[in-house]
Coordinates of C-alpha atoms and ligand atoms in Angstrom, one line a residue:
X1 CA 95.3 115.0 75.5
X2 CA 95.1 117.0 78.7
X3 CA 91.9 116.6 80.6
X4 CA 90.4 113.9 78.4
X5 CA 90.4 110.1 78.4
X6 CA 92.1 108.9 75.3
X7 CA 92.5 105.3 74.0
X8 CA 95.6 103.4 73.2
X9 CA 95.8 104.8 69.6
X10 CA 97.7 107.8 70.9
X11 CA 100.1 105.8 72.9
X12 CA 103.0 105.8 70.4
X13 CA 103.6 109.4 71.5
X14 CA 103.5 108.6 75.2
X15 CA 106.6 108.9 77.4
X16 CA 108.8 110.8 75.0
X17 CA 108.4 114.4 76.4
X18 CA 110.7 115.7 79.2
X19 CA 109.9 114.2 82.5
X20 CA 109.7 116.1 85.8
X21 CA 108.2 115.0 89.2
X22 CA 105.2 117.1 88.2
X23 CA 104.9 116.4 84.5
X24 CA 102.0 114.1 85.4
X25 CA 99.9 117.2 86.0
X26 CA 99.5 117.9 82.3
X27 CA 97.9 114.4 81.7
X28 CA 94.4 113.1 82.3
X29 CA 94.1 111.5 85.7
X30 CA 92.0 108.7 87.2
X31 CA 90.9 108.7 90.8
X32 CA 91.5 112.5 91.1
X33 CA 91.1 114.3 94.4
X34 CA 89.1 117.5 94.5
X35 CA 90.7 119.4 97.3
X36 CA 88.6 122.3 98.4
X37 CA 91.4 124.5 99.5
X38 CA 94.4 124.5 97.2
X39 CA 96.4 126.8 99.5
X40 CA 96.0 124.3 102.3
X41 CA 97.3 121.5 100.0
X42 CA 100.2 123.7 98.9
X43 CA 101.2 124.1 102.5
X44 CA 101.2 120.4 103.2
X45 CA 103.2 119.7 100.0
X46 CA 105.7 122.4 100.9
X47 CA 106.2 120.7 104.3
X48 CA 106.6 117.3 102.7
X49 CA 109.3 118.5 100.3
X50 CA 111.3 119.8 103.3
X51 CA 111.1 116.6 105.4
X52 CA 114.0 114.1 105.1
X53 CA 113.6 110.9 102.9
X54 CA 112.0 107.9 104.6
X55 CA 114.1 105.4 102.5
X56 CA 117.4 105.9 100.8
X57 CA 118.8 105.5 97.2
X58 CA 121.1 102.8 98.5
X59 CA 118.2 100.7 99.9
X60 CA 116.2 101.3 96.7
X61 CA 119.0 99.9 94.6
X62 CA 119.5 97.0 96.9
X63 CA 115.9 96.0 96.3
X64 CA 116.2 96.7 92.6
X65 CA 119.2 94.4 92.4
X66 CA 117.3 91.7 94.4
X67 CA 114.3 92.0 92.0
X68 CA 116.7 91.5 89.1
X69 CA 117.6 88.2 90.7
X70 CA 113.9 87.4 91.0
X71 CA 113.3 88.2 87.3
X72 CA 116.2 85.9 86.4
X73 CA 114.8 83.0 88.6
X74 CA 117.5 83.3 91.3
X75 CA 115.2 84.5 94.1
X76 CA 111.5 84.5 95.0
X77 CA 109.4 87.6 96.0
X78 CA 107.0 87.7 98.9
X79 CA 104.9 90.8 99.2
X80 CA 102.1 91.3 101.7
X81 CA 100.2 93.4 104.1
X82 CA 96.9 95.3 104.6
X83 CA 94.6 96.4 101.8
X84 CA 94.1 99.7 103.6
X85 CA 96.7 100.5 106.2
X86 CA 95.3 102.8 108.9
X87 CA 97.3 105.3 110.9
X88 CA 96.0 103.4 113.9
X89 CA 98.0 100.3 112.8
X90 CA 101.1 102.2 113.8
X91 CA 101.4 100.2 117.0
X92 CA 104.1 97.9 118.3
X93 CA 102.0 94.7 118.5
X94 CA 100.4 95.1 115.0
X95 CA 103.8 95.8 113.4
X96 CA 105.5 92.9 115.3
X97 CA 103.0 90.4 114.3
X98 CA 103.2 91.4 110.6
X99 CA 107.0 91.2 110.6
X100 CA 107.0 87.8 112.2
X101 CA 104.3 86.5 109.8
X102 CA 106.3 87.7 106.8
X103 CA 109.4 86.2 108.2
X104 CA 107.8 82.8 108.8
X105 CA 106.1 82.7 105.4
X106 CA 109.4 83.6 103.8
X107 CA 111.2 80.7 105.6
X108 CA 108.5 78.3 104.3
X109 CA 108.9 79.7 100.8
X110 CA 112.7 79.4 100.9
X111 CA 112.2 75.8 101.8
X112 CA 109.7 75.4 98.9
X113 CA 111.5 77.3 96.2
X114 CA 115.1 76.5 97.3
X115 CA 115.9 80.2 96.6
X116 CA 116.5 83.3 98.7
X117 CA 113.2 85.2 99.3
X118 CA 112.9 88.9 98.9
X119 CA 110.4 90.4 101.4
X120 CA 108.4 93.5 100.7
X121 CA 105.7 94.7 103.2
X122 CA 102.6 96.5 102.1
X123 CA 103.2 98.7 105.1
X124 CA 104.5 102.1 106.3
X125 CA 102.6 104.0 103.6
X126 CA 99.7 102.0 102.2
X127 CA 97.3 104.7 103.1
X128 CA 95.5 105.6 99.8
X129 CA 92.7 103.6 98.2
X130 CA 91.2 103.8 94.8
X131 CA 87.4 103.6 94.9
X132 CA 84.8 102.8 92.2
X133 CA 82.2 105.3 93.5
X134 CA 82.5 108.7 95.1
X135 CA 80.0 107.7 97.8
X136 CA 79.2 104.6 99.8
X137 CA 76.5 103.5 102.2
X138 CA 77.5 102.4 105.6
X139 CA 74.8 101.2 108.1
X140 CA 72.1 102.7 105.9
X141 CA 73.8 106.1 105.7
X142 CA 75.2 107.4 102.4
X143 CA 78.5 109.4 102.7
X144 CA 81.6 110.2 100.7
X145 CA 83.7 107.0 100.1
X146 CA 86.6 106.2 102.5
X147 CA 89.6 106.9 100.3
X148 CA 92.3 105.9 102.8
X149 CA 93.7 107.6 105.9
X150 CA 95.9 109.8 103.7
X151 CA 92.8 111.6 102.5
X152 CA 89.9 111.1 104.9
X153 CA 88.9 109.1 107.9
X154 CA 86.6 106.0 108.1
X155 CA 84.2 107.4 110.8
X156 CA 81.2 109.0 109.2
X157 CA 82.1 112.4 110.6
X158 CA 85.6 112.4 109.1
X159 CA 84.8 111.8 105.5
X160 CA 85.8 115.2 104.3
X161 CA 89.1 115.4 102.5
X162 CA 91.7 116.9 104.8
X163 CA 95.1 118.0 103.3
X164 CA 96.8 117.8 106.8
X165 CA 96.5 114.1 106.4
X166 CA 99.2 114.2 103.7
X167 CA 101.7 115.2 106.4
X168 CA 100.2 112.8 108.9
X169 CA 100.8 110.0 106.4
X170 CA 104.5 110.9 106.3
X171 CA 104.9 110.8 110.1
X172 CA 103.0 107.5 110.4
X173 CA 105.0 106.0 107.6
X174 CA 108.3 107.2 109.2
X175 CA 107.3 106.0 112.7
X176 CA 106.3 102.6 111.3
X177 CA 109.5 102.1 109.4
X178 CA 111.5 103.4 112.3
X179 CA 110.0 100.7 114.5
X180 CA 110.5 98.0 111.8
X181 CA 114.2 99.0 111.5
X182 CA 114.6 99.1 115.3
X183 CA 113.0 95.7 115.8
X184 CA 115.0 94.1 113.0
X185 CA 118.3 95.4 114.3
X186 CA 117.3 94.2 117.9
X187 CA 116.8 90.7 116.8
X188 CA 113.0 90.2 116.1
X189 CA 114.1 88.2 113.0
X190 CA 116.9 86.3 114.7
X191 CA 116.7 82.8 113.5
X192 CA 118.9 81.5 116.4
X193 CA 115.7 81.7 118.5
X194 CA 113.1 79.0 118.1
X195 CA 110.0 80.2 116.2
X196 CA 106.5 79.5 117.4
X197 CA 104.7 77.8 114.5
X198 CA 101.5 77.1 116.3
X199 CA 99.8 74.5 114.1
X200 CA 97.2 73.3 116.6
X201 CA 94.3 74.6 114.5
X202 CA 95.0 72.3 111.6
X203 CA 92.3 69.6 112.2
X204 CA 93.0 67.5 109.1
X205 CA 95.6 64.9 110.3
X206 CA 97.2 64.6 106.8
X207 CA 97.7 68.3 106.5
X208 CA 98.9 68.5 110.1
X209 CA 101.5 65.8 109.3
X210 CA 102.6 67.6 106.1
X211 CA 102.9 71.0 107.7
X212 CA 104.7 69.6 110.7
X213 CA 107.2 67.9 108.4
X214 CA 107.9 71.2 106.6
X215 CA 108.5 72.9 110.0
X216 CA 110.8 70.1 111.1
X217 CA 112.7 70.3 107.9
X218 CA 113.1 74.1 108.2
X219 CA 114.1 73.8 111.9
X220 CA 116.6 71.1 111.0
X221 CA 118.2 73.2 108.3
X222 CA 118.5 76.1 110.7
X223 CA 120.1 73.9 113.4
X224 CA 122.5 72.5 110.8
X225 CA 123.5 76.0 109.7
X226 CA 124.1 77.1 113.2
X227 CA 126.1 73.9 114.0
X228 CA 128.4 74.2 111.0
X229 CA 128.8 78.0 111.6
X230 CA 127.3 78.8 108.2
X231 CA 126.2 82.2 109.6
X232 CA 129.5 84.0 108.9
X233 CA 127.7 87.1 107.3
X234 CA 125.2 87.3 110.1
X235 CA 122.3 86.3 107.8
X236 CA 120.6 84.4 110.6
X237 CA 120.5 87.4 112.9
X238 CA 118.4 89.7 110.7
X239 CA 116.7 89.9 107.4
X240 CA 115.9 92.7 104.9
X241 CA 112.3 93.9 104.8
X242 CA 111.4 96.5 102.2
X243 CA 108.3 98.7 102.1
X244 CA 105.7 99.3 99.4
X245 CA 102.4 101.0 98.7
X246 CA 100.2 101.8 95.7
X247 CA 101.4 105.1 94.2
X248 CA 98.0 106.5 93.9
X249 CA 98.1 110.0 95.5
X250 CA 100.5 111.8 93.1
X251 CA 100.6 115.0 95.2
X252 CA 102.2 113.0 98.0
X253 CA 104.4 110.9 95.7
X254 CA 105.7 113.9 93.8
X255 CA 106.5 115.8 97.0
X256 CA 108.5 112.8 98.3
X257 CA 110.5 112.6 95.0
X258 CA 114.1 113.8 95.3
X259 CA 117.0 114.2 93.0
X260 CA 119.7 112.0 94.6
X261 CA 123.1 110.7 93.8
X262 CA 123.1 107.2 92.6
X263 CA 124.9 104.9 95.0
X264 CA 128.2 103.3 93.8
X265 CA 128.0 99.7 92.6
X266 CA 124.4 100.0 92.0
X267 CA 124.4 97.4 89.2
X268 CA 125.6 94.6 91.4
X269 CA 123.2 92.4 93.3
X270 CA 124.2 90.1 96.2
X271 CA 124.2 87.1 93.9
X272 CA 126.4 89.0 91.4
X273 CA 128.8 90.0 94.2
X274 CA 129.2 86.4 95.2
X275 CA 129.6 85.1 91.7
X276 CA 131.8 88.0 90.6
X277 CA 129.6 88.8 87.6
X278 CA 128.2 92.3 86.9
X279 CA 124.9 93.2 85.4
X280 CA 125.1 93.9 81.7
X281 CA 121.8 95.7 81.1
X282 CA 121.8 98.8 79.1
X283 CA 121.3 101.1 82.1
X284 CA 121.8 104.8 81.3
X285 CA 124.8 105.8 83.3
X286 CA 125.4 109.3 81.9
X287 CA 123.9 111.2 84.9
X288 CA 125.3 110.7 88.4
X289 CA 121.9 111.5 89.9
X290 CA 118.3 110.3 89.5
X291 CA 114.8 110.9 90.7
X292 CA 114.0 108.7 93.7
X293 CA 110.6 108.3 95.4
X294 CA 111.8 108.4 99.0
X295 CA 108.5 107.4 100.6
X296 CA 108.9 103.6 100.0
X297 CA 111.3 101.2 98.3
X298 CA 108.7 99.9 95.9
X299 CA 105.6 101.4 94.5
X300 CA 102.9 100.0 92.2
X301 CA 100.3 101.3 89.8
X302 CA 96.8 100.0 90.6
X303 CA 94.5 98.3 88.2
X304 CA 92.4 101.5 87.8
X305 CA 95.2 103.9 87.1
X306 CA 97.4 102.2 84.6
X307 CA 96.2 103.8 81.3
X308 CA 99.5 104.3 79.3
X309 CA 98.8 108.0 78.4
X310 CA 97.5 109.1 81.9
X311 CA 99.1 110.8 84.9
X312 CA 100.1 107.8 87.0
X313 CA 102.1 106.1 84.2
X314 CA 103.7 109.5 83.4
X315 CA 104.8 109.9 87.0
X316 CA 106.1 106.3 87.3
X317 CA 108.2 106.4 84.2
X318 CA 110.6 108.9 85.8
X319 CA 111.5 107.3 89.1
X320 CA 114.4 105.1 89.9
X321 CA 112.5 102.8 92.2
X322 CA 111.6 99.3 91.1
X323 CA 107.8 99.5 90.3
X324 CA 104.9 97.2 90.0
X325 CA 101.9 97.3 87.6
X326 CA 98.7 95.5 88.4
X327 CA 97.5 93.5 85.4
X328 CA 93.9 92.1 85.2
X329 CA 91.1 91.0 82.9
X330 CA 90.8 94.5 81.5
X331 CA 94.4 94.8 80.4
X332 CA 94.8 94.4 76.6
X333 CA 98.1 92.6 75.7
X334 CA 99.1 95.6 73.5
X335 CA 98.6 98.0 76.4
X336 CA 100.8 95.8 78.5
X337 CA 103.8 95.9 76.1
X338 CA 103.3 99.7 75.5
X339 CA 103.3 100.2 79.3
X340 CA 106.5 98.3 79.7
X341 CA 108.1 100.3 76.9
X342 CA 107.0 103.6 78.5
X343 CA 108.1 102.9 82.1
X344 CA 111.2 100.9 81.2
X345 CA 112.5 101.9 77.8
X346 CA 115.9 100.4 78.4
X347 CA 114.4 97.1 79.2
X348 CA 116.2 96.8 82.6
X349 CA 115.8 93.3 84.0
X350 CA 113.4 93.2 87.0
X351 CA 112.8 96.9 87.1
X352 CA 109.1 96.1 86.6
X353 CA 107.0 93.6 88.4
X354 CA 103.8 92.6 86.7
X355 CA 101.3 91.8 89.5
X356 CA 98.6 89.6 87.8
X357 CA 95.1 89.4 89.3
X358 CA 92.6 87.7 87.1
X359 CA 90.5 85.5 89.4
X360 CA 90.5 81.7 89.5
X361 CA 88.0 81.6 86.7
X362 CA 89.9 83.7 84.2
X363 CA 93.5 83.1 84.8
X364 CA 93.8 80.2 82.4
X365 CA 92.4 82.2 79.6
X366 CA 94.2 85.5 80.2
X367 CA 97.6 84.8 81.8
X368 CA 99.1 82.8 78.8
X369 CA 98.3 85.7 76.4
X370 CA 100.1 88.2 78.6
X371 CA 103.1 85.9 79.1
X372 CA 103.5 85.4 75.4
X373 CA 103.1 89.1 74.6
X374 CA 105.8 90.0 77.2
X375 CA 108.1 87.3 76.0
X376 CA 107.9 88.6 72.4
X377 CA 108.6 92.2 73.6
X378 CA 112.0 91.3 75.0
X379 CA 111.2 92.7 78.4
X380 CA 112.3 90.5 81.4
X381 CA 109.9 91.2 84.2
X382 CA 109.1 89.8 87.6
X383 CA 105.9 87.9 87.3
X384 CA 104.0 88.1 90.6
X385 CA 100.6 86.6 91.3
X386 CA 98.0 88.6 93.4
X387 CA 95.4 85.9 94.0
X388 CA 93.3 88.2 96.1
X389 CA 91.8 91.0 94.0
X390 CA 90.2 88.8 91.2
X391 CA 88.5 86.6 93.8
X392 CA 86.4 88.9 95.9
X393 CA 82.8 87.9 96.4
X394 CA 79.8 88.9 98.5
X395 CA 78.1 86.6 101.0
X396 CA 74.3 86.3 100.9
X397 CA 74.3 88.9 103.7
X398 CA 76.4 91.3 101.7
X399 CA 79.8 90.9 103.4
X400 CA 82.8 91.2 101.1
X401 CA 85.0 88.1 101.4
X402 CA 87.4 85.8 99.5
X403 CA 87.6 82.1 99.8
X404 CA 90.9 80.4 100.6
X405 CA 90.3 77.7 98.0
X406 CA 89.9 80.3 95.2
X407 CA 93.0 82.2 96.3
X408 CA 95.1 79.0 96.3
X409 CA 93.6 77.9 93.0
X410 CA 94.6 81.1 91.2
X411 CA 98.0 80.8 92.7
X412 CA 98.6 77.2 91.8
X413 CA 97.2 77.7 88.3
X414 CA 99.6 80.6 87.8
X415 CA 102.5 78.5 88.9
X416 CA 101.5 75.7 86.5
X417 CA 100.8 78.0 83.6
X418 CA 104.1 79.8 83.9
X419 CA 106.0 76.5 84.0
X420 CA 104.1 75.0 81.1
X421 CA 105.1 78.1 79.0
X422 CA 108.7 78.0 79.9
X423 CA 108.3 81.1 82.1
X424 CA 108.2 81.1 85.9
X425 CA 106.2 82.7 88.7
X426 CA 108.6 84.9 90.6
X427 CA 106.5 85.9 93.5
X428 CA 103.2 86.4 95.4
X429 CA 101.3 89.5 96.5
X430 CA 98.9 89.0 99.3
X431 CA 96.5 91.0 101.5
X432 CA 97.2 89.7 105.0
X433 CA 97.4 90.6 108.7
X434 CA 99.2 89.1 111.6
X435 CA 96.0 89.3 113.6
X436 CA 93.3 86.6 114.1
X437 CA 90.7 88.3 112.0
X438 CA 87.8 86.5 110.2
X439 CA 87.6 88.1 106.8
X440 CA 88.4 85.3 104.3
X441 CA 86.6 82.0 104.4
X442 CA 88.2 78.5 104.4
X443 CA 91.6 77.2 105.2
X444 CA 92.4 74.8 108.0
X445 CA 90.7 77.2 110.5
X446 CA 87.5 76.2 108.5
X447 CA 85.9 79.7 108.6
X448 CA 82.4 79.8 107.1
X449 CA 80.4 82.7 105.7
X450 CA 78.5 82.8 109.0
X451 CA 81.8 83.1 111.0
X452 CA 82.9 86.3 109.3
X453 CA 81.2 88.6 111.8
X454 CA 83.4 87.3 114.6
X455 CA 86.3 89.6 113.9
X456 CA 85.7 91.4 110.6
X457 CA 88.0 94.4 110.9
X458 CA 89.2 95.4 107.5
X459 CA 88.4 98.9 106.2
X460 CA 88.7 97.8 102.6
X461 CA 89.3 94.3 101.2
X462 CA 89.3 91.1 103.3
X463 CA 92.7 89.9 104.4
X464 CA 94.1 86.4 105.2
X465 CA 94.6 86.0 108.9
X466 CA 97.9 84.8 110.3
X467 CA 97.0 81.1 110.1
X468 CA 95.5 81.3 106.6
X469 CA 98.6 83.2 105.3
X470 CA 101.0 80.7 106.7
X471 CA 99.0 77.8 105.4
X472 CA 99.0 79.4 101.9
X473 CA 102.8 79.6 102.1
X474 CA 102.9 75.9 103.1
X475 CA 100.7 75.0 100.1
X476 CA 102.7 77.1 97.6
X477 CA 106.0 75.6 99.0
X478 CA 104.5 72.1 98.7
X479 CA 103.6 72.8 95.1
X480 CA 107.0 74.2 94.3
X481 CA 108.7 71.4 96.1
X482 CA 106.7 68.7 94.3
X483 CA 108.2 69.9 91.0
X484 CA 111.8 69.1 91.7
X485 CA 114.1 66.7 93.6
X486 CA 114.7 67.5 97.2
X487 CA 117.8 69.7 98.0
X488 CA 119.1 71.5 101.0
X489 CA 117.2 74.8 101.3
X490 CA 119.1 78.1 101.4
X491 CA 118.2 80.2 104.4
Ligands
PEP501 C1 94.9 96.7 96.1 O1 96.0 96.1 95.9 O2 94.5 96.9 97.2 C2 94.1 97.1 94.9 C3 93.3 98.1 95.0 O3 94.3 96.3 93.9 P1 93.9 96.5 92.3 O4 94.5 97.8 91.9 O5 94.6 95.3 91.7 O6 92.4 96.5 92.2
CO502 CO1 92.9 95.5 98.2

C-alpha cells in the first residue's frame, strides 16, 4: 500500500501490524511536507526528542477519565480556540482573555447541562494547518500556501518551509502552557471573585433579559456554594484546562511521543472516585508502560487525513492520549466504524471523540446515519459538534466568514437529533478568540458582511469573538435547560 492512495476495500488488514511511533512512515500520507533539507529536519527532530514532555501521563489519564464521563453522559465537553494559532499569540493578554472566555462559557454550560464541564483549549500547539492547495493568492500575489507557524510564516517572504520552526513550536507551546498553568494556580479562574459578564451589547430586550437571568442564576449558585462552604476541595479556586491540537505534522508528533509508565489508578475518574465504582472496560493492562504524545493532552485527526489505511490513522492508533476524529459529509459510515475499530480495538469508553461537522444544510441527512452505525458497532464515543467547519461561506467581496445563525442551527439540530435517537451530544468544538474581532457575522453584536473589515485578523478560518462565543453558550444552555425541569447546577 505504501505510497499509493487505496480505498476502504483493503481496510480489514489495517491496524494489525506492529506499531511504533514511526510506523506511519510506511503508509501513504495526505498533506505531506516536502522538506528540502532532510539533515536539517533530522537535527530539529533530534532536539525535540531530547526536550522534556510538555504534558504528563497523569494529566493525559485525568482527561481520559473525564472524557469517559462525557461519553457516559455524566459531563459535558467544551473545546475551543483559534483555527490557526500563531507563535505571536504567545502573549499574556491574548492567553488571559482566552482562559477567561472558556471559563465563563463553561459556567454557562454547567448551568445549562447541569453537569460538570470538561474544558479543552485549542491552544499551546495548534500550529499546523491542512490546506487544499499548495499555493494561494494574497493581494494579487501567488505564493506557497501558509501551512501554520510550525512550517512557514504568513508574511509573503516567509513562505518557505523552515525545519527550525518545529523546535520553535515546542518552545511556544511550552511557554503558553507554562503561563496557563501559572495563571490558573494564581487564581485567574477563582470563582470567589465576581466575573465581568458585560452584556451591554445585547440590544434585543428579550435576549438581554434571558441572558441576565442566566448570569444571575449562575452568580446566585456561586454565592450559595460559598455561603454553605461547599468548596471543601477548592473547586471554586481553580479549574482544569487541557490542551489540544490537530495532530497533522507527524514528524513533530512522533518526536514528542515517549514511552512512559502508566500512572496508578488510571482507570478511575473523579466521578468514579466519588461513587466508589471502577471502570470495567477491557483495557489492556499487561504492559506497565505506554506511548504517550507529550505535546498535548488531546489530539485530533482532521477531516482531510482520516483515511483508515493512511499514515495519520496509523500514528494515532498507538498513542494513549484521548483522540478526536473529524467526521463530515465525505465520511462513509463503514469507514467510521472501521476507523473506530482501528484506533480503539478494545472499545474503551470515551477514548475517541467524534467531532461532527456537516453544515446546517446536511446535518439532518448525515448525522443520524453515523449515530446508528456507531451504535450498532458497540463503540461508546463522545459525540461533539463542530458547527464551524461545515458553515464557511464567502461574502460577495470574497471574505471567508461564517454566520452565527448557521452555527447555532447546526448545533441545535445536532442536540435535537441526538436526543431523538436516544443518543446525546456530549460537547461542542468551536473556533473562537477572546478578542473583539469581526470575522463571523450575526449574533447580538449584529455584525454584517460589510463590517467584517473592521477587525478581520484570522490567518485561517473565521472565529467567533468573545461576545458571540459567550452568546452561543447562552443559547446552547437555554436549549439544554428547556429540555428538563430546573435543578441546582453543579459548579
Ligand atoms: C480545523 O479544525 O481547523 C480544521 C481544519 O477542521 P477540519 O479538519 O474539520 O476541516
Ligand atoms: Co479551522
